Amino acid sequence: MPSGIRYWTVVDDDLQVVEDADRFLREVRLARGKAETTTKAYAEGISLFLRWSLSTRRDWRTGARDMGLFMLWLRWTPGHGGHLRTVVPGPGTEPVRGDPRINKVLTAVRMFLLHAVANKAVPPWVLEQIYEVADVGDLPADARGESGLMRHRLRARHRLQEPETNIDRASDEEIVAMFLACQSARDRLTVLLVSRVGLRPGQTAGMHRTDPHLMMDSRSLGCDVEGAHVHVVRRQNENRAWSKSKRSWVMPVDFLVVQAFDQYALERHERLGPGGSDFLLVNLFRPPYGAPITTDAIGELFEALSKRAGLDRKVTPRMGRHAMASNVSDAGGKLDEVQALLGQKHPGSARPYLHPRASRLRDAVDRVPSPRAIEREVGR
């Protein structure tokens, strides 16, 4: 767009924008403040729904009544623009799309149709085809709220049961090995920002040089936060880096991270002088020099470091973030502290990031008194 904001949309075979889909995606990006990647995921799901409607000669406005057939089409129809012929699957055939992918497509389609109903582009009864509509009367009293007003709730009708997959944490040994395998101060700082500070790749790549405050007293910078810290800010960045958290927060950093900042500042000045963009992490070793790194580059760095360090598995940035949260918990940190350090809004969001060490679990069991000890105590 002229403002520089990007979003993804849907076009037809003649490369004409599909107006209803475009209106929805613009609202998601501009009015709801969602990330560019969110519009990409939604646009992909909507395009599949429109392609299925066209290939089966259905009107997409009323196609929700056959959502089960759409799910079957998603599972077995190849991609590549729909030009490949659909093959009838036989026993043991691997599906084209798994349950998690199908659920994400269904989420995009539901949001699209809900928006179309609200804008009178789709009949109102479509809402009942994609959601179970009920009031709060059948909910427990604690869940109804105190207002006493009659409210309605929506529950998605079509959703596959996904197997629960836990994201493992990177071990301290793996992080140290990757740190030692780094060939530049910039890469070492990147590893620490993810695995010791706990930033997401989008927050790391989107950090500006004005965000770190590394002195003990930053009041001269107009900041009243004590000690070394970094500010995590959500911005529209030219490298498309995006902080998932809508709010800004302050993340304390220790002396290891401060030292990594110092070494990187020297390395950057040697290669770029005072030039380069205002972004913190920039290209130093390949053109365009001084341009900000991307979130994909951080993922590629972690993959390369996993191989270079001789690890048995690929350590991802997300595993590094899990390691940071688990280390805080293992060191005695409370759940609310982990939540605040991760920049999360809800207390329950921090729980999947906790991976207690085996030694902590053993100590927890050993602290439980044995029945014999209790019996002897009672006998006294």
Short mmCIF file of C-alpha atoms in Angstrom, two decimals:
data_model
loop_
_atom_site.label_atom_id
_atom_site.label_comp_id
_atom_site.label_asym_id
_atom_site.label_seq_id
_atom_site.Cartn_x
_atom_site.Cartn_y
_atom_site.Cartn_z
CA MET A 1 0.00 0.00 0.00
CA PRO A 2 1.19 3.64 -0.39
CA SER A 3 1.83 3.79 3.36
CA GLY A 4 4.29 0.90 3.08
CA ILE A 5 2.04 -1.54 4.92
CA ARG A 6 1.85 -4.92 3.20
CA TYR A 7 -0.90 -7.53 3.24
CA TRP A 8 -1.71 -10.64 1.24
CA THR A 9 -4.82 -10.97 -0.89
CA VAL A 10 -6.50 -13.41 -3.30
CA VAL A 11 -6.67 -13.12 -7.10
CA ASP A 12 -8.53 -15.19 -9.68
CA ASP A 13 -7.17 -16.90 -12.79
CA ASP A 14 -7.18 -13.54 -14.60
CA LEU A 15 -5.13 -12.00 -11.75
CA GLN A 16 -8.10 -9.86 -10.72
CA VAL A 17 -8.51 -9.24 -7.01
CA VAL A 18 -11.39 -11.16 -5.42
CA GLU A 19 -13.19 -8.25 -3.82
CA ASP A 20 -14.91 -10.04 -0.93
CA ALA A 21 -11.71 -11.79 0.12
CA ASP A 22 -9.67 -8.61 -0.31
CA ARG A 23 -12.09 -6.61 1.86
CA PHE A 24 -11.78 -9.19 4.64
CA LEU A 25 -7.97 -9.34 4.45
CA ARG A 26 -7.69 -5.55 4.50
CA GLU A 27 -9.78 -5.45 7.64
CA VAL A 28 -7.63 -8.14 9.28
CA ARG A 29 -4.44 -6.21 8.53
CA LEU A 30 -5.54 -2.61 8.97
CA ALA A 31 -8.50 -2.59 11.34
CA ARG A 32 -7.56 -5.53 13.57
CA GLY A 33 -3.82 -4.90 13.57
CA LYS A 34 -2.84 -8.47 12.65
CA ALA A 35 0.55 -9.35 11.20
CA GLU A 36 1.30 -9.59 7.50
CA THR A 37 1.95 -13.32 7.97
CA THR A 38 -1.57 -13.69 9.37
CA THR A 39 -3.06 -12.30 6.15
CA LYS A 40 -0.82 -14.70 4.22
CA ALA A 41 -2.17 -17.71 6.14
CA TYR A 42 -5.75 -16.51 5.77
CA ALA A 43 -5.34 -15.77 2.06
CA GLU A 44 -3.98 -19.26 1.42
CA GLY A 45 -6.93 -20.86 3.20
CA ILE A 46 -9.51 -18.67 1.45
CA SER A 47 -7.97 -19.35 -1.96
CA LEU A 48 -8.28 -23.10 -1.37
CA PHE A 49 -11.94 -22.70 -0.41
CA LEU A 50 -12.68 -20.60 -3.51
CA ARG A 51 -10.78 -23.06 -5.72
CA TRP A 52 -12.79 -25.97 -4.33
CA SER A 53 -16.05 -24.07 -4.87
CA LEU A 54 -15.10 -23.31 -8.47
CA SER A 55 -13.90 -26.83 -9.31
CA THR A 56 -17.04 -28.43 -7.84
CA ARG A 57 -19.37 -25.81 -9.36
CA ARG A 58 -20.58 -24.55 -6.01
CA ASP A 59 -21.36 -21.01 -4.98
CA TRP A 60 -18.83 -20.18 -2.27
CA ARG A 61 -21.50 -18.15 -0.48
CA THR A 62 -23.49 -21.30 0.26
CA GLY A 63 -20.73 -23.91 0.06
CA ALA A 64 -20.49 -24.12 3.87
CA ARG A 65 -23.34 -26.66 3.88
CA ASP A 66 -20.89 -29.13 2.30
CA MET A 67 -17.93 -28.34 4.54
CA GLY A 68 -17.29 -32.05 5.12
CA LEU A 69 -16.69 -32.54 1.40
CA PHE A 70 -14.34 -29.56 1.42
CA MET A 71 -12.36 -31.18 4.23
CA LEU A 72 -12.14 -34.40 2.20
CA TRP A 73 -10.95 -32.39 -0.82
CA LEU A 74 -8.29 -30.71 1.31
CA ARG A 75 -6.96 -34.03 2.53
CA TRP A 76 -6.49 -35.66 -0.88
CA THR A 77 -6.25 -32.97 -3.56
CA PRO A 78 -2.69 -31.91 -4.51
CA GLY A 79 -1.68 -28.29 -4.62
CA HIS A 80 0.44 -26.61 -7.32
CA GLY A 81 -2.38 -24.30 -8.32
CA GLY A 82 -4.87 -27.14 -8.65
CA HIS A 83 -3.44 -28.20 -12.03
CA LEU A 84 -2.52 -31.71 -10.90
CA ARG A 85 -5.19 -34.36 -11.37
CA THR A 86 -6.74 -35.69 -8.19
CA VAL A 87 -5.86 -39.33 -7.61
CA VAL A 88 -8.28 -41.56 -5.70
CA PRO A 89 -6.34 -42.56 -2.59
CA GLY A 90 -5.84 -46.20 -1.76
CA PRO A 91 -5.03 -47.99 1.50
CA GLY A 92 -1.92 -46.63 3.15
CA THR A 93 -1.77 -43.50 0.99
CA GLU A 94 -0.30 -40.47 2.71
CA PRO A 95 -2.73 -37.52 2.80
CA VAL A 96 -1.74 -34.34 0.97
CA ARG A 97 -2.53 -32.19 4.02
CA GLY A 98 -2.48 -33.24 7.64
CA ASP A 99 -4.99 -32.43 10.37
CA PRO A 100 -3.16 -29.32 11.67
CA ARG A 101 -3.01 -27.81 8.18
CA ILE A 102 -6.69 -28.56 7.49
CA ASN A 103 -7.70 -26.96 10.79
CA LYS A 104 -5.80 -23.79 9.92
CA VAL A 105 -7.56 -23.61 6.54
CA LEU A 106 -10.94 -24.11 8.23
CA THR A 107 -10.18 -21.30 10.68
CA ALA A 108 -9.45 -18.93 7.80
CA VAL A 109 -12.63 -19.94 5.98
CA ARG A 110 -14.78 -19.50 9.09
CA MET A 111 -13.41 -16.02 9.73
CA PHE A 112 -13.95 -15.11 6.06
CA LEU A 113 -17.54 -16.33 6.02
CA LEU A 114 -18.30 -14.67 9.35
CA HIS A 115 -17.07 -11.38 7.92
CA ALA A 116 -19.16 -11.93 4.77
CA VAL A 117 -22.28 -12.58 6.85
CA ALA A 118 -21.71 -9.37 8.81
CA ASN A 119 -21.39 -7.45 5.52
CA LYS A 120 -24.56 -8.98 4.03
CA ALA A 121 -22.59 -10.72 1.27
CA VAL A 122 -23.58 -14.18 2.52
CA PRO A 123 -26.98 -15.41 3.81
CA PRO A 124 -27.30 -15.30 7.62
CA TRP A 125 -28.08 -19.04 7.84
CA VAL A 126 -24.50 -19.81 6.79
CA LEU A 127 -23.47 -18.89 10.33
CA GLU A 128 -25.36 -21.93 11.63
CA GLN A 129 -23.58 -24.12 9.09
CA ILE A 130 -20.13 -23.31 10.42
CA TYR A 131 -20.88 -22.68 14.12
CA GLU A 132 -23.01 -24.23 16.82
CA VAL A 133 -24.87 -21.22 18.16
CA ALA A 134 -25.94 -21.42 21.82
CA ASP A 135 -26.54 -19.13 24.75
CA VAL A 136 -24.61 -19.12 28.00
CA GLY A 137 -27.49 -20.65 29.95
CA ASP A 138 -25.94 -24.13 29.87
CA LEU A 139 -22.59 -22.93 31.17
CA PRO A 140 -21.57 -23.15 34.84
CA ALA A 141 -22.56 -20.15 36.93
CA ASP A 142 -18.93 -19.04 37.27
CA ALA A 143 -18.57 -18.88 33.48
CA ARG A 144 -21.72 -16.84 32.81
CA GLY A 145 -20.44 -13.57 34.20
CA GLU A 146 -22.14 -11.18 36.57
CA SER A 147 -23.98 -8.95 34.10
CA GLY A 148 -27.05 -11.17 33.94
CA LEU A 149 -27.47 -10.36 30.25
CA MET A 150 -28.32 -13.05 27.73
CA ARG A 151 -25.29 -13.69 25.55
CA HIS A 152 -24.58 -16.10 22.73
CA ARG A 153 -21.47 -18.11 22.04
CA LEU A 154 -20.14 -19.77 18.91
CA ARG A 155 -18.43 -23.15 18.70
CA ALA A 156 -16.86 -24.34 15.46
CA ARG A 157 -18.70 -27.30 13.96
CA HIS A 158 -15.86 -28.60 11.80
CA ARG A 159 -12.56 -29.31 13.46
CA LEU A 160 -10.26 -32.33 13.36
CA GLN A 161 -8.70 -33.74 16.49
CA GLU A 162 -4.98 -32.97 16.33
CA PRO A 163 -2.46 -35.06 18.24
CA GLU A 164 -0.85 -33.04 20.99
CA THR A 165 2.77 -32.27 20.15
CA ASN A 166 4.99 -30.69 22.75
CA ILE A 167 7.81 -28.37 21.73
CA ASP A 168 10.97 -29.55 23.44
CA ARG A 169 13.42 -27.13 24.99
CA ALA A 170 17.01 -26.78 23.85
CA SER A 171 19.39 -28.08 26.48
CA ASP A 172 22.05 -25.86 27.98
CA GLU A 173 24.70 -28.07 26.39
CA GLU A 174 23.15 -27.57 22.95
CA ILE A 175 22.97 -23.80 23.37
CA VAL A 176 26.61 -23.63 24.51
CA ALA A 177 27.71 -25.79 21.55
CA MET A 178 25.83 -23.54 19.12
CA PHE A 179 27.26 -20.44 20.78
CA LEU A 180 30.80 -21.76 20.38
CA ALA A 181 30.08 -22.66 16.73
CA CYS A 182 29.23 -19.04 15.89
CA GLN A 183 31.69 -17.31 13.57
CA SER A 184 30.75 -13.71 14.32
CA ALA A 185 29.77 -11.52 17.25
CA ARG A 186 26.46 -10.81 15.52
CA ASP A 187 25.54 -14.49 15.47
CA ARG A 188 26.53 -14.92 19.11
CA LEU A 189 24.31 -12.00 20.10
CA THR A 190 21.45 -13.46 18.05
CA VAL A 191 21.72 -16.81 19.85
CA LEU A 192 21.70 -15.09 23.25
CA LEU A 193 18.76 -12.84 22.41
CA VAL A 194 16.68 -15.91 21.55
CA SER A 195 17.89 -18.49 24.09
CA ARG A 196 18.90 -16.33 27.07
CA VAL A 197 16.64 -13.28 26.71
CA GLY A 198 13.76 -15.32 25.28
CA LEU A 199 12.80 -13.15 22.32
CA ARG A 200 10.91 -14.49 19.34
CA PRO A 201 12.63 -14.29 15.92
CA GLY A 202 10.31 -11.45 14.87
CA GLN A 203 11.14 -9.48 18.00
CA THR A 204 14.86 -10.12 17.55
CA ALA A 205 14.99 -9.12 13.88
CA GLY A 206 12.74 -6.11 14.52
CA MET A 207 14.85 -4.62 17.30
CA HIS A 208 16.24 -1.12 16.66
CA ARG A 209 19.49 0.30 17.97
CA THR A 210 17.54 2.57 20.31
CA ASP A 211 15.84 -0.37 22.04
CA PRO A 212 18.75 -1.69 24.17
CA HIS A 213 19.58 0.36 27.28
CA LEU A 214 22.71 -1.26 28.64
CA MET A 215 23.76 1.17 31.37
CA MET A 216 22.93 0.76 35.03
CA ASP A 217 21.14 4.12 34.97
CA SER A 218 19.25 5.06 31.77
CA ARG A 219 17.58 8.24 32.98
CA SER A 220 19.77 10.27 30.65
CA LEU A 221 17.99 8.43 27.81
CA GLY A 222 14.59 9.30 29.22
CA CYS A 223 14.07 5.80 30.65
CA ASP A 224 13.44 5.16 34.35
CA VAL A 225 13.99 1.40 34.21
CA GLU A 226 16.93 0.35 36.38
CA GLY A 227 19.73 -1.87 35.16
CA ALA A 228 20.58 -3.17 31.70
CA HIS A 229 17.50 -4.05 29.64
CA VAL A 230 15.97 -4.04 26.18
CA HIS A 231 12.63 -2.62 25.10
CA VAL A 232 10.48 -4.95 23.01
CA VAL A 233 8.28 -2.81 20.75
CA ARG A 234 5.73 -3.76 18.11
CA ARG A 235 6.40 -1.86 14.85
CA GLN A 236 5.77 -1.92 11.13
CA ASN A 237 9.27 -2.92 10.02
CA GLU A 238 10.65 -2.92 6.50
CA ASN A 239 12.07 -6.42 6.98
CA ARG A 240 8.56 -7.64 7.95
CA ALA A 241 9.73 -8.56 11.45
CA TRP A 242 6.77 -8.40 13.79
CA SER A 243 6.38 -8.69 17.54
CA LYS A 244 3.51 -11.05 18.28
CA SER A 245 2.75 -9.25 21.53
CA LYS A 246 0.54 -6.19 21.04
CA ARG A 247 1.99 -4.42 24.04
CA SER A 248 5.53 -3.24 24.63
CA TRP A 249 7.51 -4.45 27.60
CA VAL A 250 10.98 -4.31 29.13
CA MET A 251 13.23 -7.36 29.30
CA PRO A 252 16.18 -7.35 31.77
CA VAL A 253 19.48 -8.68 30.45
CA ASP A 254 22.54 -9.95 32.29
CA PHE A 255 26.25 -9.26 31.87
CA LEU A 256 26.71 -12.02 29.24
CA VAL A 257 24.20 -10.34 26.94
CA VAL A 258 25.69 -6.89 27.61
CA GLN A 259 29.15 -8.21 26.71
CA ALA A 260 27.74 -9.72 23.50
CA PHE A 261 26.21 -6.34 22.63
CA ASP A 262 29.60 -4.65 23.13
CA GLN A 263 31.44 -7.15 20.92
CA TYR A 264 28.84 -6.85 18.20
CA ALA A 265 28.97 -3.04 18.30
CA LEU A 266 32.74 -3.19 17.64
CA GLU A 267 32.29 -5.73 14.83
CA ARG A 268 29.56 -3.67 13.20
CA HIS A 269 31.59 -0.45 13.39
CA GLU A 270 34.62 -2.14 11.83
CA ARG A 271 32.57 -3.25 8.82
CA LEU A 272 30.04 -0.46 8.38
CA GLY A 273 31.41 2.49 10.33
CA PRO A 274 28.57 4.73 11.50
CA GLY A 275 26.40 3.61 8.56
CA GLY A 276 23.79 0.96 8.18
CA SER A 277 20.13 1.05 9.04
CA ASP A 278 18.66 1.83 12.43
CA PHE A 279 18.00 -1.86 12.98
CA LEU A 280 20.17 -3.60 15.54
CA LEU A 281 21.03 -6.78 13.62
CA VAL A 282 22.07 -6.12 10.02
CA ASN A 283 23.88 -7.82 7.15
CA LEU A 284 27.64 -7.62 7.69
CA PHE A 285 29.01 -10.35 5.47
CA ARG A 286 26.91 -10.29 2.30
CA PRO A 287 24.96 -7.65 0.37
CA PRO A 288 22.93 -5.66 0.90
CA TYR A 289 25.34 -4.56 3.62
CA GLY A 290 23.72 -2.71 6.49
CA ALA A 291 20.22 -3.96 5.65
CA PRO A 292 18.26 -5.56 8.51
CA ILE A 293 18.28 -9.33 8.83
CA THR A 294 15.01 -11.22 8.47
CA THR A 295 13.21 -13.70 10.69
CA ASP A 296 13.93 -16.41 8.12
CA ALA A 297 17.63 -15.65 8.45
CA ILE A 298 17.44 -16.36 12.19
CA GLY A 299 15.85 -19.74 11.52
CA GLU A 300 18.52 -20.52 8.93
CA LEU A 301 21.23 -19.50 11.41
CA PHE A 302 19.94 -21.90 14.08
CA GLU A 303 19.75 -24.72 11.55
CA ALA A 304 23.30 -24.06 10.33
CA LEU A 305 24.64 -23.82 13.89
CA SER A 306 22.97 -27.12 14.82
CA LYS A 307 24.88 -28.84 12.00
CA ARG A 308 28.12 -26.98 12.63
CA ALA A 309 28.02 -27.87 16.33
CA GLY A 310 27.46 -31.56 15.51
CA LEU A 311 24.14 -31.79 17.35
CA ASP A 312 21.96 -34.86 16.97
CA ARG A 313 18.92 -32.75 16.10
CA LYS A 314 17.99 -29.39 14.68
CA VAL A 315 17.51 -26.79 17.38
CA THR A 316 14.99 -24.12 16.39
CA PRO A 317 14.61 -20.58 17.77
CA ARG A 318 11.38 -21.66 19.43
CA MET A 319 13.28 -24.36 21.35
CA GLY A 320 15.72 -21.67 22.48
CA ARG A 321 12.84 -19.56 23.82
CA HIS A 322 11.51 -22.62 25.67
CA ALA A 323 14.97 -23.12 27.18
CA MET A 324 15.01 -19.58 28.56
CA ALA A 325 11.61 -20.01 30.23
CA SER A 326 12.55 -23.40 31.67
CA ASN A 327 15.83 -22.09 33.05
CA VAL A 328 14.03 -19.25 34.82
CA SER A 329 11.62 -21.77 36.35
CA ASP A 330 14.42 -24.18 37.34
CA ALA A 331 16.20 -21.28 39.05
CA GLY A 332 13.17 -20.70 41.27
CA GLY A 333 11.20 -18.26 39.13
CA LYS A 334 7.44 -18.11 39.63
CA LEU A 335 4.93 -18.61 36.84
CA ASP A 336 3.99 -14.92 36.82
CA GLU A 337 7.66 -14.02 36.41
CA VAL A 338 8.03 -16.36 33.44
CA GLN A 339 4.86 -14.89 31.95
CA ALA A 340 6.13 -11.32 32.32
CA LEU A 341 9.57 -12.15 30.90
CA LEU A 342 8.02 -13.80 27.86
CA GLY A 343 5.76 -10.78 27.31
CA GLN A 344 2.59 -12.86 27.50
CA LYS A 345 -0.85 -11.57 28.46
CA HIS A 346 -2.44 -14.63 30.06
CA PRO A 347 -0.86 -16.68 32.89
CA GLY A 348 -1.75 -19.96 31.19
CA SER A 349 0.27 -19.02 28.09
CA ALA A 350 3.54 -19.58 29.94
CA ARG A 351 2.81 -23.15 31.02
CA PRO A 352 3.74 -24.89 27.72
CA TYR A 353 7.17 -23.23 27.97
CA LEU A 354 8.03 -24.94 31.25
CA HIS A 355 10.11 -28.11 30.99
CA PRO A 356 11.28 -29.08 34.50
CA ARG A 357 14.64 -30.80 34.69
CA ALA A 358 14.60 -34.46 35.62
CA SER A 359 16.56 -33.62 38.79
CA ARG A 360 13.79 -31.22 39.87
CA LEU A 361 11.16 -33.90 39.40
CA ARG A 362 13.27 -36.37 41.40
CA ASP A 363 13.70 -33.85 44.21
CA ALA A 364 9.95 -33.20 44.24
CA VAL A 365 9.25 -36.91 44.72
CA ASP A 366 11.96 -37.27 47.39
CA ARG A 367 10.44 -34.41 49.40
CA VAL A 368 7.23 -36.41 49.89
CA PRO A 369 7.54 -38.28 53.24
CA SER A 370 7.25 -42.05 53.10
CA PRO A 371 4.34 -43.85 54.80
CA ARG A 372 6.77 -45.54 57.19
CA ALA A 373 8.13 -42.22 58.38
CA ILE A 374 4.58 -40.94 58.92
CA GLU A 375 3.70 -44.13 60.82
CA ARG A 376 6.70 -43.77 63.12
CA GLU A 377 5.81 -40.11 63.72
CA VAL A 378 2.25 -41.04 64.64
CA GLY A 379 3.47 -43.82 66.92
CA ARG A 380 5.42 -41.33 68.97
#
